[in-house]
Amino acid sequence: MKETIGKYGIWNGGGLRAEDPSQRGERAEAAAELAELGFGAIWLGGSSSAANAAPLLEATSGIAVGTSIQSIWDHEPEAAAASFAELNAAHPGRFVLGLGVSHAKIADQYRRPYSALVAYLDALDEAGVTAEGRVLAALGPRTIELARDRSAGSIPYLITAEQTARSRELLGEAPLLAPELKVVLESDPTKARSVARGSLAVYLGLPNYTNNFLRNGFTEDDLLDGGSDRLVDAVYAWGTDEKIRARIDEFIEAGADHVALQIVDGGPRYDLPREAWRRLASLLG
């Protein structure tokens, strides 16, 4: 899998996973351009599924497409396994089934998430989805170890370079570690942090993320008023092209095999920030 997805990918929870049929051609064109720009993977947010990935796989060749994350509460494991098998047969090795437990505020069924995830993986095993075809959105130590033992690796969301290093220690060398990193293409500190806080606010209302921040050295004060500068600067890359590239490199140096880059610009959710993706590709060289 590491060879398939390369070092950099694009994370998108809006336009690329949208389901409006009138925009299917635009989504396909954008996905094809991402492949041409050299990105190795497209990661679809918002509890995406194989149905969201299929049109992008059909429109491209070579680039991988992964769910990031597919909520275990939204899709029965047998149905997920059938969709995985269908896409893997049509596009061998290019569909990555990314799984996670979502959040209690979002999923009504949310109960004993770790045990539920273990049971889900058991069901996928029985249905023929091997560990090599799936990855887990793992934040806490137990789930990181589960990703190590029962999947191809971890695709953590909203973590720091320091936690990336700790995750690598728990995973060991072989499993994939592909954290998401938000990018604000703005060099003015006030503007950049304002845009960042606009997107961070929703996550600061979700205990899975806030508990993870507290577990990794932040304080309750860091979680107030949209997030402290220290918190914003740790989970967003912003600034000049050189500064953004340096932040991305921090994650690679910390042990990430691949970084899933999410453009944050304060625009409408379902926009396709194609010019920003081009700039990212350019600064990555």
PDB file of N, CA and C in Angstrom, residues 138-139 144 156-168 177-182 200 209 212-218 222-223 228-237 247-256 258-259:
ATOM      1  N   ALA A 138      -6.997   5.901  13.793  1.00  0.00           N
ATOM      2  CA  ALA A 138      -6.633   5.580  15.170  1.00  0.00           C
ATOM      3  C   ALA A 138      -6.016   6.783  15.867  1.00  0.00           C
ATOM      4  N   LEU A 139      -6.587   7.161  17.031  1.00  0.00           N
ATOM      5  CA  LEU A 139      -6.059   8.268  17.816  1.00  0.00           C
ATOM      6  C   LEU A 139      -5.405   7.791  19.113  1.00  0.00           C
ATOM      7  N   ILE A 144      -4.475   2.477  18.067  1.00  0.00           N
ATOM      8  CA  ILE A 144      -3.258   2.426  17.254  1.00  0.00           C
ATOM      9  C   ILE A 144      -2.704   1.005  17.242  1.00  0.00           C
ATOM     10  N   PRO A 156      -4.681   8.682  11.036  1.00  0.00           N
ATOM     11  CA  PRO A 156      -5.229   9.569  12.078  1.00  0.00           C
ATOM     12  C   PRO A 156      -5.574  10.953  11.543  1.00  0.00           C
ATOM     13  N   TYR A 157      -6.597  11.546  12.120  1.00  0.00           N
ATOM     14  CA  TYR A 157      -7.092  12.860  11.721  1.00  0.00           C
ATOM     15  C   TYR A 157      -6.855  13.857  12.851  1.00  0.00           C
ATOM     16  N   LEU A 158      -6.373  15.037  12.492  1.00  0.00           N
ATOM     17  CA  LEU A 158      -6.220  16.150  13.434  1.00  0.00           C
ATOM     18  C   LEU A 158      -5.231  15.816  14.546  1.00  0.00           C
ATOM     19  N   ILE A 159      -4.028  15.440  14.134  1.00  0.00           N
ATOM     20  CA  ILE A 159      -2.989  15.188  15.122  1.00  0.00           C
ATOM     21  C   ILE A 159      -1.770  16.054  14.810  1.00  0.00           C
ATOM     22  N   THR A 160      -0.843  16.074  15.732  1.00  0.00           N
ATOM     23  CA  THR A 160       0.369  16.870  15.602  1.00  0.00           C
ATOM     24  C   THR A 160       1.531  16.004  15.108  1.00  0.00           C
ATOM     25  N   ALA A 161       2.630  16.667  14.756  1.00  0.00           N
ATOM     26  CA  ALA A 161       3.835  15.931  14.383  1.00  0.00           C
ATOM     27  C   ALA A 161       4.351  15.118  15.573  1.00  0.00           C
ATOM     28  N   GLU A 162       4.223  15.688  16.773  1.00  0.00           N
ATOM     29  CA  GLU A 162       4.684  14.971  17.971  1.00  0.00           C
ATOM     30  C   GLU A 162       3.871  13.698  18.185  1.00  0.00           C
ATOM     31  N   GLN A 163       2.554  13.759  17.995  1.00  0.00           N
ATOM     32  CA  GLN A 163       1.768  12.541  18.142  1.00  0.00           C
ATOM     33  C   GLN A 163       2.060  11.566  17.007  1.00  0.00           C
ATOM     34  N   THR A 164       2.387  12.097  15.844  1.00  0.00           N
ATOM     35  CA  THR A 164       2.791  11.223  14.742  1.00  0.00           C
ATOM     36  C   THR A 164       3.986  10.376  15.150  1.00  0.00           C
ATOM     37  N   ALA A 165       4.953  10.992  15.808  1.00  0.00           N
ATOM     38  CA  ALA A 165       6.137  10.245  16.257  1.00  0.00           C
ATOM     39  C   ALA A 165       5.758   9.171  17.274  1.00  0.00           C
ATOM     40  N   ARG A 166       4.858   9.523  18.201  1.00  0.00           N
ATOM     41  CA  ARG A 166       4.431   8.532  19.195  1.00  0.00           C
ATOM     42  C   ARG A 166       3.634   7.405  18.543  1.00  0.00           C
ATOM     43  N   SER A 167       2.836   7.745  17.550  1.00  0.00           N
ATOM     44  CA  SER A 167       2.071   6.724  16.832  1.00  0.00           C
ATOM     45  C   SER A 167       3.007   5.769  16.101  1.00  0.00           C
ATOM     46  N   ARG A 168       4.061   6.312  15.517  1.00  0.00           N
ATOM     47  CA  ARG A 168       5.025   5.445  14.836  1.00  0.00           C
ATOM     48  C   ARG A 168       5.672   4.472  15.808  1.00  0.00           C
ATOM     49  N   LEU A 177       1.474   4.717   8.187  1.00  0.00           N
ATOM     50  CA  LEU A 177       1.054   5.830   9.035  1.00  0.00           C
ATOM     51  C   LEU A 177       0.836   7.029   8.119  1.00  0.00           C
ATOM     52  N   ALA A 178      -0.427   7.439   7.975  1.00  0.00           N
ATOM     53  CA  ALA A 178      -0.797   8.476   7.015  1.00  0.00           C
ATOM     54  C   ALA A 178      -1.686   9.520   7.678  1.00  0.00           C
ATOM     55  N   PRO A 179      -1.116  10.429   8.464  1.00  0.00           N
ATOM     56  CA  PRO A 179      -1.925  11.450   9.123  1.00  0.00           C
ATOM     57  C   PRO A 179      -2.467  12.485   8.145  1.00  0.00           C
ATOM     58  N   GLU A 180      -3.609  13.044   8.511  1.00  0.00           N
ATOM     59  CA  GLU A 180      -4.167  14.188   7.788  1.00  0.00           C
ATOM     60  C   GLU A 180      -3.558  15.458   8.361  1.00  0.00           C
ATOM     61  N   LEU A 181      -3.312  16.455   7.486  1.00  0.00           N
ATOM     62  CA  LEU A 181      -2.802  17.752   7.920  1.00  0.00           C
ATOM     63  C   LEU A 181      -3.527  18.847   7.154  1.00  0.00           C
ATOM     64  N   LYS A 182      -4.073  19.804   7.888  1.00  0.00           N
ATOM     65  CA  LYS A 182      -4.800  20.915   7.278  1.00  0.00           C
ATOM     66  C   LYS A 182      -3.842  22.023   6.845  1.00  0.00           C
ATOM     67  N   LEU A 200     -11.685  24.655  12.836  1.00  0.00           N
ATOM     68  CA  LEU A 200     -11.369  23.888  14.047  1.00  0.00           C
ATOM     69  C   LEU A 200     -12.533  23.843  15.027  1.00  0.00           C
ATOM     70  N   TYR A 209     -11.688  14.190  19.940  1.00  0.00           N
ATOM     71  CA  TYR A 209     -10.556  15.042  19.567  1.00  0.00           C
ATOM     72  C   TYR A 209     -10.018  15.828  20.750  1.00  0.00           C
ATOM     73  N   ASN A 212      -8.060  13.682  22.971  1.00  0.00           N
ATOM     74  CA  ASN A 212      -6.783  13.351  22.355  1.00  0.00           C
ATOM     75  C   ASN A 212      -5.797  14.500  22.510  1.00  0.00           C
ATOM     76  N   PHE A 213      -6.267  15.732  22.348  1.00  0.00           N
ATOM     77  CA  PHE A 213      -5.384  16.877  22.564  1.00  0.00           C
ATOM     78  C   PHE A 213      -4.861  16.894  24.002  1.00  0.00           C
ATOM     79  N   LEU A 214      -5.752  16.686  24.965  1.00  0.00           N
ATOM     80  CA  LEU A 214      -5.350  16.703  26.371  1.00  0.00           C
ATOM     81  C   LEU A 214      -4.379  15.567  26.670  1.00  0.00           C
ATOM     82  N   ARG A 215      -4.594  14.435  26.044  1.00  0.00           N
ATOM     83  CA  ARG A 215      -3.712  13.281  26.238  1.00  0.00           C
ATOM     84  C   ARG A 215      -2.319  13.543  25.667  1.00  0.00           C
ATOM     85  N   ASN A 216      -2.239  14.483  24.733  1.00  0.00           N
ATOM     86  CA  ASN A 216      -0.974  14.731  24.044  1.00  0.00           C
ATOM     87  C   ASN A 216      -0.361  16.089  24.385  1.00  0.00           C
ATOM     88  N   GLY A 217      -0.636  16.562  25.618  1.00  0.00           N
ATOM     89  CA  GLY A 217       0.112  17.686  26.139  1.00  0.00           C
ATOM     90  C   GLY A 217      -0.538  19.049  26.086  1.00  0.00           C
ATOM     91  N   PHE A 218      -1.721  19.159  25.486  1.00  0.00           N
ATOM     92  CA  PHE A 218      -2.427  20.434  25.499  1.00  0.00           C
ATOM     93  C   PHE A 218      -3.250  20.547  26.787  1.00  0.00           C
ATOM     94  N   ASP A 222      -6.019  25.609  26.085  1.00  0.00           N
ATOM     95  CA  ASP A 222      -5.752  25.535  24.646  1.00  0.00           C
ATOM     96  C   ASP A 222      -7.019  25.289  23.828  1.00  0.00           C
ATOM     97  N   LEU A 223      -8.060  24.785  24.480  1.00  0.00           N
ATOM     98  CA  LEU A 223      -9.288  24.432  23.783  1.00  0.00           C
ATOM     99  C   LEU A 223     -10.314  25.565  23.776  1.00  0.00           C
ATOM    100  N   SER A 228      -6.118  27.831  21.075  1.00  0.00           N
ATOM    101  CA  SER A 228      -4.979  28.716  21.275  1.00  0.00           C
ATOM    102  C   SER A 228      -4.109  28.760  20.025  1.00  0.00           C
ATOM    103  N   ASP A 229      -3.254  29.785  19.951  1.00  0.00           N
ATOM    104  CA  ASP A 229      -2.291  29.832  18.848  1.00  0.00           C
ATOM    105  C   ASP A 229      -1.443  28.569  18.834  1.00  0.00           C
ATOM    106  N   ARG A 230      -1.067  28.100  20.003  1.00  0.00           N
ATOM    107  CA  ARG A 230      -0.230  26.889  20.089  1.00  0.00           C
ATOM    108  C   ARG A 230      -0.931  25.696  19.463  1.00  0.00           C
ATOM    109  N   LEU A 231      -2.218  25.525  19.752  1.00  0.00           N
ATOM    110  CA  LEU A 231      -2.962  24.412  19.193  1.00  0.00           C
ATOM    111  C   LEU A 231      -3.148  24.579  17.680  1.00  0.00           C
ATOM    112  N   VAL A 232      -3.574  25.752  17.266  1.00  0.00           N
ATOM    113  CA  VAL A 232      -3.784  26.007  15.834  1.00  0.00           C
ATOM    114  C   VAL A 232      -2.504  25.738  15.053  1.00  0.00           C
ATOM    115  N   ASP A 233      -1.383  26.262  15.553  1.00  0.00           N
ATOM    116  CA  ASP A 233      -0.127  26.116  14.823  1.00  0.00           C
ATOM    117  C   ASP A 233       0.369  24.670  14.791  1.00  0.00           C
ATOM    118  N   ALA A 234      -0.091  23.857  15.736  1.00  0.00           N
ATOM    119  CA  ALA A 234       0.342  22.457  15.779  1.00  0.00           C
ATOM    120  C   ALA A 234      -0.425  21.574  14.803  1.00  0.00           C
ATOM    121  N   VAL A 235      -1.679  21.941  14.502  1.00  0.00           N
ATOM    122  CA  VAL A 235      -2.500  21.057  13.664  1.00  0.00           C
ATOM    123  C   VAL A 235      -2.844  21.659  12.303  1.00  0.00           C
ATOM    124  N   TYR A 236      -2.312  22.842  12.032  1.00  0.00           N
ATOM    125  CA  TYR A 236      -2.469  23.463  10.715  1.00  0.00           C
ATOM    126  C   TYR A 236      -1.096  23.860  10.193  1.00  0.00           C
ATOM    127  N   ALA A 237      -0.916  23.748   8.898  1.00  0.00           N
ATOM    128  CA  ALA A 237       0.261  24.310   8.233  1.00  0.00           C
ATOM    129  C   ALA A 237      -0.181  25.590   7.539  1.00  0.00           C
ATOM    130  N   ARG A 247       6.483  22.479   7.531  1.00  0.00           N
ATOM    131  CA  ARG A 247       5.534  21.844   8.450  1.00  0.00           C
ATOM    132  C   ARG A 247       5.180  20.452   7.954  1.00  0.00           C
ATOM    133  N   ILE A 248       4.965  20.321   6.654  1.00  0.00           N
ATOM    134  CA  ILE A 248       4.653  18.999   6.094  1.00  0.00           C
ATOM    135  C   ILE A 248       5.829  18.053   6.319  1.00  0.00           C
ATOM    136  N   ASP A 249       7.032  18.572   6.094  1.00  0.00           N
ATOM    137  CA  ASP A 249       8.225  17.741   6.287  1.00  0.00           C
ATOM    138  C   ASP A 249       8.361  17.285   7.734  1.00  0.00           C
ATOM    139  N   GLU A 250       7.891  18.104   8.688  1.00  0.00           N
ATOM    140  CA  GLU A 250       7.942  17.696  10.097  1.00  0.00           C
ATOM    141  C   GLU A 250       7.197  16.389  10.318  1.00  0.00           C
ATOM    142  N   PHE A 251       6.068  16.231   9.644  1.00  0.00           N
ATOM    143  CA  PHE A 251       5.276  15.009   9.807  1.00  0.00           C
ATOM    144  C   PHE A 251       6.004  13.809   9.194  1.00  0.00           C
ATOM    145  N   ILE A 252       6.638  14.021   8.052  1.00  0.00           N
ATOM    146  CA  ILE A 252       7.407  12.945   7.431  1.00  0.00           C
ATOM    147  C   ILE A 252       8.586  12.560   8.327  1.00  0.00           C
ATOM    148  N   GLU A 253       9.277  13.569   8.838  1.00  0.00           N
ATOM    149  CA  GLU A 253      10.433  13.312   9.702  1.00  0.00           C
ATOM    150  C   GLU A 253      10.017  12.647  11.010  1.00  0.00           C
ATOM    151  N   ALA A 254       8.772  12.875  11.426  1.00  0.00           N
ATOM    152  CA  ALA A 254       8.267  12.263  12.664  1.00  0.00           C
ATOM    153  C   ALA A 254       7.874  10.805  12.472  1.00  0.00           C
ATOM    154  N   GLY A 255       7.846  10.353  11.236  1.00  0.00           N
ATOM    155  CA  GLY A 255       7.542   8.947  10.995  1.00  0.00           C
ATOM    156  C   GLY A 255       6.380   8.664  10.071  1.00  0.00           C
ATOM    157  N   ALA A 256       5.732   9.715   9.544  1.00  0.00           N
ATOM    158  CA  ALA A 256       4.635   9.487   8.596  1.00  0.00           C
ATOM    159  C   ALA A 256       5.185   8.943   7.282  1.00  0.00           C
ATOM    160  N   HIS A 258       3.104   8.938   4.681  1.00  0.00           N
ATOM    161  CA  HIS A 258       2.258   9.651   3.723  1.00  0.00           C
ATOM    162  C   HIS A 258       1.509  10.714   4.521  1.00  0.00           C
ATOM    163  N   VAL A 259       1.322  11.900   3.930  1.00  0.00           N
ATOM    164  CA  VAL A 259       0.546  12.942   4.580  1.00  0.00           C
ATOM    165  C   VAL A 259      -0.634  13.297   3.687  1.00  0.00           C
TER     166      VAL A 259
END
